[in-house]
Short mmCIF file of C-alpha atoms in Angstrom, two decimals:
data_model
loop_
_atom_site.label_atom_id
_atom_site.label_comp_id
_atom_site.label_asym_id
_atom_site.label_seq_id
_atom_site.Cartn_x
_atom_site.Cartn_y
_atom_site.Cartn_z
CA UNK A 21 89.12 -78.53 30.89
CA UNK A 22 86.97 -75.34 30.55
CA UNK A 23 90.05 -73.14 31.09
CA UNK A 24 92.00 -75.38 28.30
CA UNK A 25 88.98 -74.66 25.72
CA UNK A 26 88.87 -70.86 26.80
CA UNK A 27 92.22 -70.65 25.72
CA UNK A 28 91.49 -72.60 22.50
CA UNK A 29 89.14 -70.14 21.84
CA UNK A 30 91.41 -66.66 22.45
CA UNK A 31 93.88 -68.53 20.41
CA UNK A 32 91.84 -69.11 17.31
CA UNK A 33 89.75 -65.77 17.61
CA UNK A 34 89.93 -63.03 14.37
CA UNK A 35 92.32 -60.59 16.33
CA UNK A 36 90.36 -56.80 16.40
CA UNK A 37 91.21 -55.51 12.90
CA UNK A 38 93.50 -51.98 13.72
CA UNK A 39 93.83 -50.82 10.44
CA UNK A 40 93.26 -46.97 9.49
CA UNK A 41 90.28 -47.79 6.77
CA UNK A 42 87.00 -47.50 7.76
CA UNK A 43 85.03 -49.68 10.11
CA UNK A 44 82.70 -52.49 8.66
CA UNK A 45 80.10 -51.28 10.93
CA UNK A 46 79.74 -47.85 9.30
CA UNK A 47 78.69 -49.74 5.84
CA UNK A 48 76.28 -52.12 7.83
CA UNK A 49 74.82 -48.80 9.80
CA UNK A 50 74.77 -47.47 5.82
CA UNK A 51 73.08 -50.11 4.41
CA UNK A 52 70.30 -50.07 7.14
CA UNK A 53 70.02 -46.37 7.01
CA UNK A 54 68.90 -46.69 2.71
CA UNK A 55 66.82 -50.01 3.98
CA UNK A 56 64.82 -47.57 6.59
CA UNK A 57 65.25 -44.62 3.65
CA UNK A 58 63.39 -47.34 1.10
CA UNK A 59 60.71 -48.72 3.86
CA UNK A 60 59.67 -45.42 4.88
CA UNK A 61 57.84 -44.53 1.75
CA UNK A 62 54.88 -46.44 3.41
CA UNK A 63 54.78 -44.62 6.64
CA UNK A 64 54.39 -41.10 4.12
CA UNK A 65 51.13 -42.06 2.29
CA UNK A 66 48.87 -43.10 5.14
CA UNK A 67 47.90 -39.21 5.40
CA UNK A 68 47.58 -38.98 2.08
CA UNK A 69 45.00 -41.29 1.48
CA UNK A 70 42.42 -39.92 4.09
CA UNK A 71 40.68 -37.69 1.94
CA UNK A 72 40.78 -39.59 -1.34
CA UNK A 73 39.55 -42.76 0.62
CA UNK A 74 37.05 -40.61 1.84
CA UNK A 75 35.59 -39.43 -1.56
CA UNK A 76 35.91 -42.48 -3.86
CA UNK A 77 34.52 -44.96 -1.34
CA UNK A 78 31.96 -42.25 1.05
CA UNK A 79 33.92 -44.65 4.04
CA UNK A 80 34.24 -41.96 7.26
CA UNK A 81 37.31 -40.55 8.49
CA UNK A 82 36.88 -42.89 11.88
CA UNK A 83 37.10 -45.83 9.48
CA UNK A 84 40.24 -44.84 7.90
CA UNK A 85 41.88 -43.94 10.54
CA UNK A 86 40.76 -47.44 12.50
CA UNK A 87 43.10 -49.08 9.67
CA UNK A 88 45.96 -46.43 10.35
CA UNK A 89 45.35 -47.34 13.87
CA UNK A 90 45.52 -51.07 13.32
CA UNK A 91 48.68 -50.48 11.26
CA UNK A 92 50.51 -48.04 13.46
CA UNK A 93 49.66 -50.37 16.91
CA UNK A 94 50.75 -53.43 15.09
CA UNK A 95 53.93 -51.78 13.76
CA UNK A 96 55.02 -51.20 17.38
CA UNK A 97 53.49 -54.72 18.95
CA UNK A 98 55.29 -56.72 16.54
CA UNK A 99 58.65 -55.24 17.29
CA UNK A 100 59.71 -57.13 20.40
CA UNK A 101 59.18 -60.27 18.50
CA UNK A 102 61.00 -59.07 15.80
CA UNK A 103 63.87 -58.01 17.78
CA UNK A 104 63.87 -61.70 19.85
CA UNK A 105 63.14 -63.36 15.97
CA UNK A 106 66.86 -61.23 15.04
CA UNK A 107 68.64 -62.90 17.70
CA UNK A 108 67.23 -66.33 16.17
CA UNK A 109 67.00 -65.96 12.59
CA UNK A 110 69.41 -62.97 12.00
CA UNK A 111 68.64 -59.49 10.66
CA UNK A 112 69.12 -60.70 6.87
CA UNK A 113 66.05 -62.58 7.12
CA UNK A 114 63.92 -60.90 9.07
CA UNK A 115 64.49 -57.38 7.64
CA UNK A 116 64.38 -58.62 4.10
CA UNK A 117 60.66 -61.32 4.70
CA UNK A 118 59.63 -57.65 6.52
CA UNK A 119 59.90 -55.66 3.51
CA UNK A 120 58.22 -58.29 0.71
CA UNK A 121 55.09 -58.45 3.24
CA UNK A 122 54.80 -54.53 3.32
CA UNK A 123 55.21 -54.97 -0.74
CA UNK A 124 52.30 -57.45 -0.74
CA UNK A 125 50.13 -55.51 1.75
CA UNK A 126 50.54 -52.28 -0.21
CA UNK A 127 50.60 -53.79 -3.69
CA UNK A 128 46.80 -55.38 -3.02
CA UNK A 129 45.06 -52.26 -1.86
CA UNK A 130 44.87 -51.23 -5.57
CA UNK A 131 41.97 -53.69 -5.84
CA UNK A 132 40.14 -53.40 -2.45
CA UNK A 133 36.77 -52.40 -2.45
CA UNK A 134 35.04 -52.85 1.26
CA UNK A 135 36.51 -51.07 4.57
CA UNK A 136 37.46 -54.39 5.35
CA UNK A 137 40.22 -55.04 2.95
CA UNK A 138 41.85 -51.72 3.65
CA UNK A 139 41.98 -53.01 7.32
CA UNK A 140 43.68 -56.43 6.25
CA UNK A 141 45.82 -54.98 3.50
CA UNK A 142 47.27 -51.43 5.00
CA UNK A 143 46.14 -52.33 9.28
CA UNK A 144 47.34 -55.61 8.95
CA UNK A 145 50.11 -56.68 6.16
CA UNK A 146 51.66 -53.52 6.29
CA UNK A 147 51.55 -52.96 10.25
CA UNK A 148 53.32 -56.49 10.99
CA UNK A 149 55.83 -55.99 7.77
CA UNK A 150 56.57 -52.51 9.48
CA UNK A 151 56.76 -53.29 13.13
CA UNK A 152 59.62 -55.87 11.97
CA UNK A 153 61.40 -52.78 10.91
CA UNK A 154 60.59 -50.50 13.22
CA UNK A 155 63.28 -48.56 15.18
CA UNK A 156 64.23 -52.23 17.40
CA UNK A 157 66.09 -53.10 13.85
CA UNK A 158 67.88 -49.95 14.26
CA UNK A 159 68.42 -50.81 18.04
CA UNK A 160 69.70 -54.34 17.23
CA UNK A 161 72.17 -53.07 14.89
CA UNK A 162 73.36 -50.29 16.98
CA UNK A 163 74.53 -52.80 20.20
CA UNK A 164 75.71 -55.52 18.02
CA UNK A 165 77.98 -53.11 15.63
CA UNK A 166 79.03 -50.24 18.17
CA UNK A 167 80.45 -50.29 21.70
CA UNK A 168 81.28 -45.94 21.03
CA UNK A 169 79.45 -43.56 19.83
CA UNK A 170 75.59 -45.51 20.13
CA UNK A 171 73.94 -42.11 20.56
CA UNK A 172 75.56 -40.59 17.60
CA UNK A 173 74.44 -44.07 15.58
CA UNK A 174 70.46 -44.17 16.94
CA UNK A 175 70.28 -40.72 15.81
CA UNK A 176 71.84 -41.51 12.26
CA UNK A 177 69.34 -44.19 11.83
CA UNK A 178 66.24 -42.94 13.44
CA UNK A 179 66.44 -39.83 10.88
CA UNK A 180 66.77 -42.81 7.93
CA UNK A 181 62.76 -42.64 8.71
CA UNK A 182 62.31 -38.64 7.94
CA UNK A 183 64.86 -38.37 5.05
CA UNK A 184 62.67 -41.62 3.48
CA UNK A 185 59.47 -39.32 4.35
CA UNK A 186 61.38 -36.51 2.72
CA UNK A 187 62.13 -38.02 -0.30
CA UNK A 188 58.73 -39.85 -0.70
CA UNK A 189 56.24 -37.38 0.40
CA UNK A 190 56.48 -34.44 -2.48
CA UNK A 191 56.42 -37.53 -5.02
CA UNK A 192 53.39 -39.84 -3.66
CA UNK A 193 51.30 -36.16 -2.92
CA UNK A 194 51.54 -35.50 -6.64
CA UNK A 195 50.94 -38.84 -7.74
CA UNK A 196 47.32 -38.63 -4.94
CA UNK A 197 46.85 -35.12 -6.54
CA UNK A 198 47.98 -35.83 -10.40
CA UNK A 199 46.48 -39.04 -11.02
CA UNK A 200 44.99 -41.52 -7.86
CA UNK A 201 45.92 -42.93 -4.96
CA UNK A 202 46.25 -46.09 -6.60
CA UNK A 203 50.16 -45.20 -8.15
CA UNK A 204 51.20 -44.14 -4.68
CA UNK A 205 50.37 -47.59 -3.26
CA UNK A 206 51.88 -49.18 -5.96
CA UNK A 207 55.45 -47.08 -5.59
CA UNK A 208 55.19 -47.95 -1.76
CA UNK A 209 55.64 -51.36 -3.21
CA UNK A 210 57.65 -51.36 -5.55
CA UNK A 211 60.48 -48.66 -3.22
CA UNK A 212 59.89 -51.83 -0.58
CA UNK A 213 60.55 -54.62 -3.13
CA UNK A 214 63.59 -52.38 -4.50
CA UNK A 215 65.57 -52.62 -0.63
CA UNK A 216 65.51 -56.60 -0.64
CA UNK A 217 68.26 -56.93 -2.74
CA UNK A 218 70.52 -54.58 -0.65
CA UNK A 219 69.52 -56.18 2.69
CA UNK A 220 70.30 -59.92 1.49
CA UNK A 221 73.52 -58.84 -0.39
CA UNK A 222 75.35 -56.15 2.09
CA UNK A 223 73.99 -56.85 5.47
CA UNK A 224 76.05 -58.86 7.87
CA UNK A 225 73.76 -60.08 11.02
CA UNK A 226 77.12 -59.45 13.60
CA UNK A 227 81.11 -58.40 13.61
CA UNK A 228 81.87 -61.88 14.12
CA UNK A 229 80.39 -62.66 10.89
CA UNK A 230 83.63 -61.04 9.37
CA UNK A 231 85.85 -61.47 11.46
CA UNK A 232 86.44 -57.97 13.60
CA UNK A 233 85.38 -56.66 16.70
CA UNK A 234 82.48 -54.44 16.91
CA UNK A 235 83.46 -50.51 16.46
CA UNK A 236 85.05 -49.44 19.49
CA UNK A 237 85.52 -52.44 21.12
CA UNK A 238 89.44 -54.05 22.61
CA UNK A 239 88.84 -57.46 22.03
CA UNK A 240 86.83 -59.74 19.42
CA UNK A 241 83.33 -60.19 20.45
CA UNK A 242 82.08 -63.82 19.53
CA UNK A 243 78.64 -64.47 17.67
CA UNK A 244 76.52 -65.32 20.63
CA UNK A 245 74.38 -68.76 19.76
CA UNK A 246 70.97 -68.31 18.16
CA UNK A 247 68.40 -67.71 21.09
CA UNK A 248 65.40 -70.45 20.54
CA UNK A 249 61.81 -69.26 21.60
CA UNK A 250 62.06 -66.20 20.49
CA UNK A 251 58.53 -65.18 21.22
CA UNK A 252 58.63 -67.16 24.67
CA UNK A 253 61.94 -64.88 25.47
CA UNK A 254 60.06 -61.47 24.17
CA UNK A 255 56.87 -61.89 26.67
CA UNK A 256 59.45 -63.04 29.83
CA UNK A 257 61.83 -59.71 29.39
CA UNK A 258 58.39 -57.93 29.16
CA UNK A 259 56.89 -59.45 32.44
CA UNK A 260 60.42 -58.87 33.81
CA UNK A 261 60.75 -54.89 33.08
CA UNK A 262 57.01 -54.51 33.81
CA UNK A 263 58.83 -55.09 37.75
CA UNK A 264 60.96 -52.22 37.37
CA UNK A 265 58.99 -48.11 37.63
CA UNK A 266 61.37 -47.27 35.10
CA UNK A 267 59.94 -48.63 31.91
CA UNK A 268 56.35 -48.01 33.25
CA UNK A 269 57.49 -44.24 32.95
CA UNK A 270 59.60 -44.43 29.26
CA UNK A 271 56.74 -46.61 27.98
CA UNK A 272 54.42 -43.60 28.96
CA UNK A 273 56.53 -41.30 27.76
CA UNK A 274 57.25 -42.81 24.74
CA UNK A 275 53.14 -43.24 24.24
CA UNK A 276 52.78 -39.63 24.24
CA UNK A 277 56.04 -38.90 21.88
CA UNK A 278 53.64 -41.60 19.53
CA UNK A 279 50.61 -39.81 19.89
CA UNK A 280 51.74 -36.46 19.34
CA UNK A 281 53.87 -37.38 16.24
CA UNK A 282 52.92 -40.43 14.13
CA UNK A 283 49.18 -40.22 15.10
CA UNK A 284 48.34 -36.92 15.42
CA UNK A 285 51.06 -35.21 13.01
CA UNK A 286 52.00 -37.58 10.62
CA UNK A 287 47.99 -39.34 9.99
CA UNK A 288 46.06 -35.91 10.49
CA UNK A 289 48.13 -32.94 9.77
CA UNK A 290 47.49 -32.75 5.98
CA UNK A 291 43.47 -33.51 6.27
CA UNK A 292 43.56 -30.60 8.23
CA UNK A 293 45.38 -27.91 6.75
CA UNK A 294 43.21 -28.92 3.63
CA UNK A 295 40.49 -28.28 5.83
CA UNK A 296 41.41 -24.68 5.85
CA UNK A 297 41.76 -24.26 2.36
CA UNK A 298 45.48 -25.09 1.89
CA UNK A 299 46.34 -27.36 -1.15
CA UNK A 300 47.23 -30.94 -0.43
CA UNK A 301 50.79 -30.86 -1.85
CA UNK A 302 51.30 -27.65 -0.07
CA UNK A 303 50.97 -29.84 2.94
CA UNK A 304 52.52 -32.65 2.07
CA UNK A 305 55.44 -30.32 1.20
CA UNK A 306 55.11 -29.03 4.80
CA UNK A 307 55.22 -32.85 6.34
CA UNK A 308 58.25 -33.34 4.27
CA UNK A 309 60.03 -30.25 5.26
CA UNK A 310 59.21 -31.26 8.83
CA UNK A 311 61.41 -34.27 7.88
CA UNK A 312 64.56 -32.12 7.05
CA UNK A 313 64.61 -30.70 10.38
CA UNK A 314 63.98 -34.04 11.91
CA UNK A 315 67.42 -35.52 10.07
CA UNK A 316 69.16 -32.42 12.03
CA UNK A 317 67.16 -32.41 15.23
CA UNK A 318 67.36 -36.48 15.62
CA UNK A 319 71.58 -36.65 14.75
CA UNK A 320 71.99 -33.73 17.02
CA UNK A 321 69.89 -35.33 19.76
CA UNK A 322 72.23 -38.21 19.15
CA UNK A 323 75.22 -36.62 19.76
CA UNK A 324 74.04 -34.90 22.47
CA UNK A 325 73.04 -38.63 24.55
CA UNK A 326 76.11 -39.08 24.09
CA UNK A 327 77.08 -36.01 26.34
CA UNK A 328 74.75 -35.48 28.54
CA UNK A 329 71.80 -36.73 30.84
CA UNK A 330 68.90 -38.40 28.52
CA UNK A 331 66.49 -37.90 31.22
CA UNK A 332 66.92 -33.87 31.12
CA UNK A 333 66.90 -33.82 27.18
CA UNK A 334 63.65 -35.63 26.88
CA UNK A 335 62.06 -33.30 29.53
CA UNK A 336 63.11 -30.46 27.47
CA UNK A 337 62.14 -32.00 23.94
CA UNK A 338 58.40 -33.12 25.36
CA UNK A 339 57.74 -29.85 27.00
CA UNK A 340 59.01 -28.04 23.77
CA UNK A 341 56.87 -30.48 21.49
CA UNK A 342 53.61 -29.48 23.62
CA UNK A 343 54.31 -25.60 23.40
CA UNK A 344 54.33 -25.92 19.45
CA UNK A 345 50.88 -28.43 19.43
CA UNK A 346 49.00 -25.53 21.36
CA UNK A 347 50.00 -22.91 18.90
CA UNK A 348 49.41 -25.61 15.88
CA UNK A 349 45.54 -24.48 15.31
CA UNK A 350 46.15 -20.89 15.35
CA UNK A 351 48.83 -21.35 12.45
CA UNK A 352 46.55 -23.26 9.97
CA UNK A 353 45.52 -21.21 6.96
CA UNK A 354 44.56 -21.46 3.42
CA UNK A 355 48.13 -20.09 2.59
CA UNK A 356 51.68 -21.14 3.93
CA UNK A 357 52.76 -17.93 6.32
CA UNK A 358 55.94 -17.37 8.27
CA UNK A 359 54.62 -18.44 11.64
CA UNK A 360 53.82 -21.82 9.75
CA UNK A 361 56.93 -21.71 8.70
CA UNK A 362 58.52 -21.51 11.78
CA UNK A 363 55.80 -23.77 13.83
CA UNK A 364 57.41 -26.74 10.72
CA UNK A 365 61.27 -26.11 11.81
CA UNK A 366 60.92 -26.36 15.66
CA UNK A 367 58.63 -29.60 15.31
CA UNK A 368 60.62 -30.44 12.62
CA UNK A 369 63.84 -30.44 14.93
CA UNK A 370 62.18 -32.11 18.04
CA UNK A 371 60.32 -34.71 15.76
CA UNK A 372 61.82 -37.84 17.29
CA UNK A 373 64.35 -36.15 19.40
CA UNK A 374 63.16 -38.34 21.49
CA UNK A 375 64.49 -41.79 20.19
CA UNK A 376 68.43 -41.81 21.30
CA UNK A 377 68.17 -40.30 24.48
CA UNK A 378 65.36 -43.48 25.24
CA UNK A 379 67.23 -46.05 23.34
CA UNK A 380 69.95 -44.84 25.89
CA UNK A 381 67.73 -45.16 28.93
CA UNK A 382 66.72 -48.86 28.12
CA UNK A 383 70.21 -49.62 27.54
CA UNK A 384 71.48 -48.22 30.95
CA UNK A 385 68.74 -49.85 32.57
CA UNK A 386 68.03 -53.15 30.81
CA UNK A 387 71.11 -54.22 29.48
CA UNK A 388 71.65 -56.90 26.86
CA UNK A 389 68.12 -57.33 26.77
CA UNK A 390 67.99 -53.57 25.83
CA UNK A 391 66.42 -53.96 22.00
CA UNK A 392 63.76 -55.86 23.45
CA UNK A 393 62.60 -53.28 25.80
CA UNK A 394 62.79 -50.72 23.54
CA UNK A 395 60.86 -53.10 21.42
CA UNK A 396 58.00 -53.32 24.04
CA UNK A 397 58.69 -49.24 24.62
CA UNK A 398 57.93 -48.67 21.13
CA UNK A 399 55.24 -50.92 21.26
CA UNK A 400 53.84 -48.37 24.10
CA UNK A 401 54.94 -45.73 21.30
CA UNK A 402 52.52 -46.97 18.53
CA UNK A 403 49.37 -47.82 20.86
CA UNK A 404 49.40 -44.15 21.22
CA UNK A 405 49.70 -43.31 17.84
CA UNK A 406 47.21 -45.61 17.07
CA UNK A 407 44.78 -44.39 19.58
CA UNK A 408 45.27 -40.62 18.72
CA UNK A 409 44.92 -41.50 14.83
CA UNK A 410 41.61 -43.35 15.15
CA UNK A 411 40.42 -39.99 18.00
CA UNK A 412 41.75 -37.65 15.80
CA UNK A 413 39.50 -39.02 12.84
CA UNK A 414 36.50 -39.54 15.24
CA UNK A 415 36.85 -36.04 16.57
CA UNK A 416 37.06 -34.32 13.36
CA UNK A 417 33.58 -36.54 11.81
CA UNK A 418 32.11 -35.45 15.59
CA UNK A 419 33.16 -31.86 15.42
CA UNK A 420 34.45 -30.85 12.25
CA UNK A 421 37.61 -29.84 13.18
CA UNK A 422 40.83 -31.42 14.45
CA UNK A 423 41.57 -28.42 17.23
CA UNK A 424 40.41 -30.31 20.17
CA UNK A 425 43.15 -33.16 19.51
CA UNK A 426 45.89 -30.82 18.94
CA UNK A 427 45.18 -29.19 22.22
CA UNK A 428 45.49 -32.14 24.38
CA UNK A 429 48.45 -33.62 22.42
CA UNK A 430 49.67 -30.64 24.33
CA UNK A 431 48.97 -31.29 27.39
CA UNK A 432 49.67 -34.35 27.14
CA UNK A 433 53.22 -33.60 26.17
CA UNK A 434 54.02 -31.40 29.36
CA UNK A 435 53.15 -34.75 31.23
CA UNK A 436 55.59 -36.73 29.54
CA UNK A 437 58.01 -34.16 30.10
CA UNK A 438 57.26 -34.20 34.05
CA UNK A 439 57.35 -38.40 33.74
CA UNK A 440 60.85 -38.07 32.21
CA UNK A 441 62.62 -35.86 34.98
CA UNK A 442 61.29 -38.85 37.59
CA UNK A 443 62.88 -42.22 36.09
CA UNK A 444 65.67 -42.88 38.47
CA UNK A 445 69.05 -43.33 37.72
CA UNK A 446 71.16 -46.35 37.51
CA UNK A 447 74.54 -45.76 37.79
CA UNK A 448 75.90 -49.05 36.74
CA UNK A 449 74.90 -50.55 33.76
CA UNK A 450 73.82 -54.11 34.48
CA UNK A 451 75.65 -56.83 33.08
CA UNK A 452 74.50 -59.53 31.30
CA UNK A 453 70.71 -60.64 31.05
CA UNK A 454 68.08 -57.91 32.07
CA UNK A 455 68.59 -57.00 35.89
CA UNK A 456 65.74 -55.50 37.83
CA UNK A 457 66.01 -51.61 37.85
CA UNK A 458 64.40 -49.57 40.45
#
């Protein structure tokens, strides 16, 4: 009987569409690469805001950077649910009930006037719209749309994030500088709102969905059934990875990439070059070139998982990251100078390098149950961001500079690069639900 419906089922299956026009998956990976583009004008003003926070409301830079901290630990927390919520709700849903929360989050800080409504609105709102499309959305599309060239994908999308900070950062430093910070928070809205429409309309949740195979793939891949409990499924792939040494060593690994990037870089980086004189769009403008060089540095890190051992790039990437940090406070200066120049395009290209290579990792280790790893692995990711972005604010009210973070961001980046070179090797990826790895 079950060999009789099998055969029912090949029979009646969309054959794998053969034809020379482009894939369907390329628009669905181009629709969530301008969905990441449009979300990402939130993760651009958070620096920003510091000092104007600061002034208007006399609230210390430990406070503000507690509700960055809420926001960026929250943003990686709530992505394993998110991803498990995908496989039950589908990515339409999700993605598009993600992006009206960060609209409503960002939209209300206009009228806050305590510490405490700046932790609900931007730690809270914001940080669980975010974390729901963090880089697991760009993980779930990647494995459900693309059987070749994964790496080359991940990269594609992760650098959605720094062409969004590109594009937003010149615009919301002027708007800070120009007028208030209240007409940045309002375009973070609004450039949230503004992706809904393409998410609902374009986005397919799977192949299936229209009838083709995903991109690279021989045969027609059914929709697999919805997945109930999603949060029930998140917390038992967690407890089951937690038994394998290798995600213990990408989840510390990827908690240092966090803490040297989106904590220390992306939340403190523009305080303190103002704190040596240098005007605030000047570096903005210098955060947002950093985001050119990430496009190039993430694709090409992509194409290169693709070709050789992720465990050797990230070594390399981590240990080059921490050579830059410890040269970071010499650099600073009221004006922008060559070495600053060049310190921006070799962090710029190694900004989150890091991304494919691990996405790659989880999925040689873990499986189908790969986006909700990496879900947990980013969660790992934005606990140390949010740690160094609350420090980093408590160091500078303690000590009046930011040098003694940068400094240890370094160090702390030739560790990762030493944790990287251990995780061991599986050779075959495991099949099916997550198998125990090492």
């Amino acid at each position: 009987m079950t060999q009789t419906t099998d055969a029912a089922a090949a029979a009646t299956a969309p054959e794998p569409t053969r034809s020379r026009r482009i894939h369907r998956a390329w628009f669905v990976a181009a629709v969530t690469f301008v969905t990441i583009i449009g979300a990402a004008a939130f993760r651009s003003l958070p620096g920003l805001l510091i000092d104007p926070l600061h002034e208007e409301f006399g609230w210390s830079h430990g406070t503000i950077g507690a509700a960055v901290s809420i926001n960026l630990a929250l943003y990686g927390l709530t992505a394993p649910f998110a991803a498990a919520l995908m496989d039950r709700f589908g990515i339409r849903r999700i993605v598009a009930g993600a992006l009206t929360v960060i609209a409503i989050g960002s939209g209300l800080t206009v009228w806050m006037t305590a510490a405490w409504q700046l932790l609900l609105c931007w730690g809270l709102l914001v940080g669980l719209g975010s974390g729901s499309m963090a880089l697991a959305f760009a993980a779930t599309v990647t494995n459900r749309w693309f059987t070749t060239r994964r790496g080359l994908v991940t990269g594609i999308l992760t650098a959605a994030s720094a062409s969004g900070q590109l594009i937003f950062l010149p615009l919301l430093s002027w708007m800070v500088e120009a007028h208030d910070w209240r007409p940045a928070a309002v375009t973070v809205a609004l450039a949230a709102l503004a992706v809904v429409p393409f998410v609902w309309l374009l986005l397919r949740d799977h192949p299936a969905d229209v009838g083709i195979a995903p991109y690279g793939a021989e045969e027609f891949v059914p929709k697999p059934e919805p997945v109930t409990g999603a949060a029930r499924r998140a917390v038992t792939v967690l407890f089951k990875a937690a038994r394998t040494g290798p995600f213990w060593l990408l989840a510390g690994t990827f908690a240092i990439c966090g803490a040297s990037t989106n904590g220390l870089v992306q939340t403190h980086f523009v305080p303190a070059a103002h704190d040596h004189g240098m005007p605030v769009t000047a570096a903005a403008s210098l955060l947002a070139v950093i985001g050119v060089f990430d496009v190039v540095g993430t694709v090409a890190s992509g194409w290169f998982t693709d070709r050789y051992e992720p465990r050797r790039l990230l070594a390399v990437y981590y240990a080059l990251r921490g050579i830059s940090l410890l040269f970071l406070p010499m650099l600073l200066a009221p004006s922008v100078r060559p070495p600053m120049l060049f310190f921006i395009v070799f962090y710029g290209l190694d900004w989150v390098a890091t991304v494919p290579p691990t996405v790659a990792l989880c999925r040689e280790q873990y499986g189908e149950d790969s986006a909700i790893v990496f879900g947990w692995v980013l969660a790992s990711h934005q606990v140390g961001a949010a740690l160094v972005a609350f420090l980093g604010g408590v160091v500078r009210d303690v000590f009046g500079t930011y040098d003694m973070i940068w400094y240890a961001s370094g160090a702390l980046c030739a560790a990762a690069a030493l944790m990287a070179l251990v995780i061991r090797r599986r050779t075959v990826p495991p099949v099916g639900r997550l198998a125990v790895a090492g």
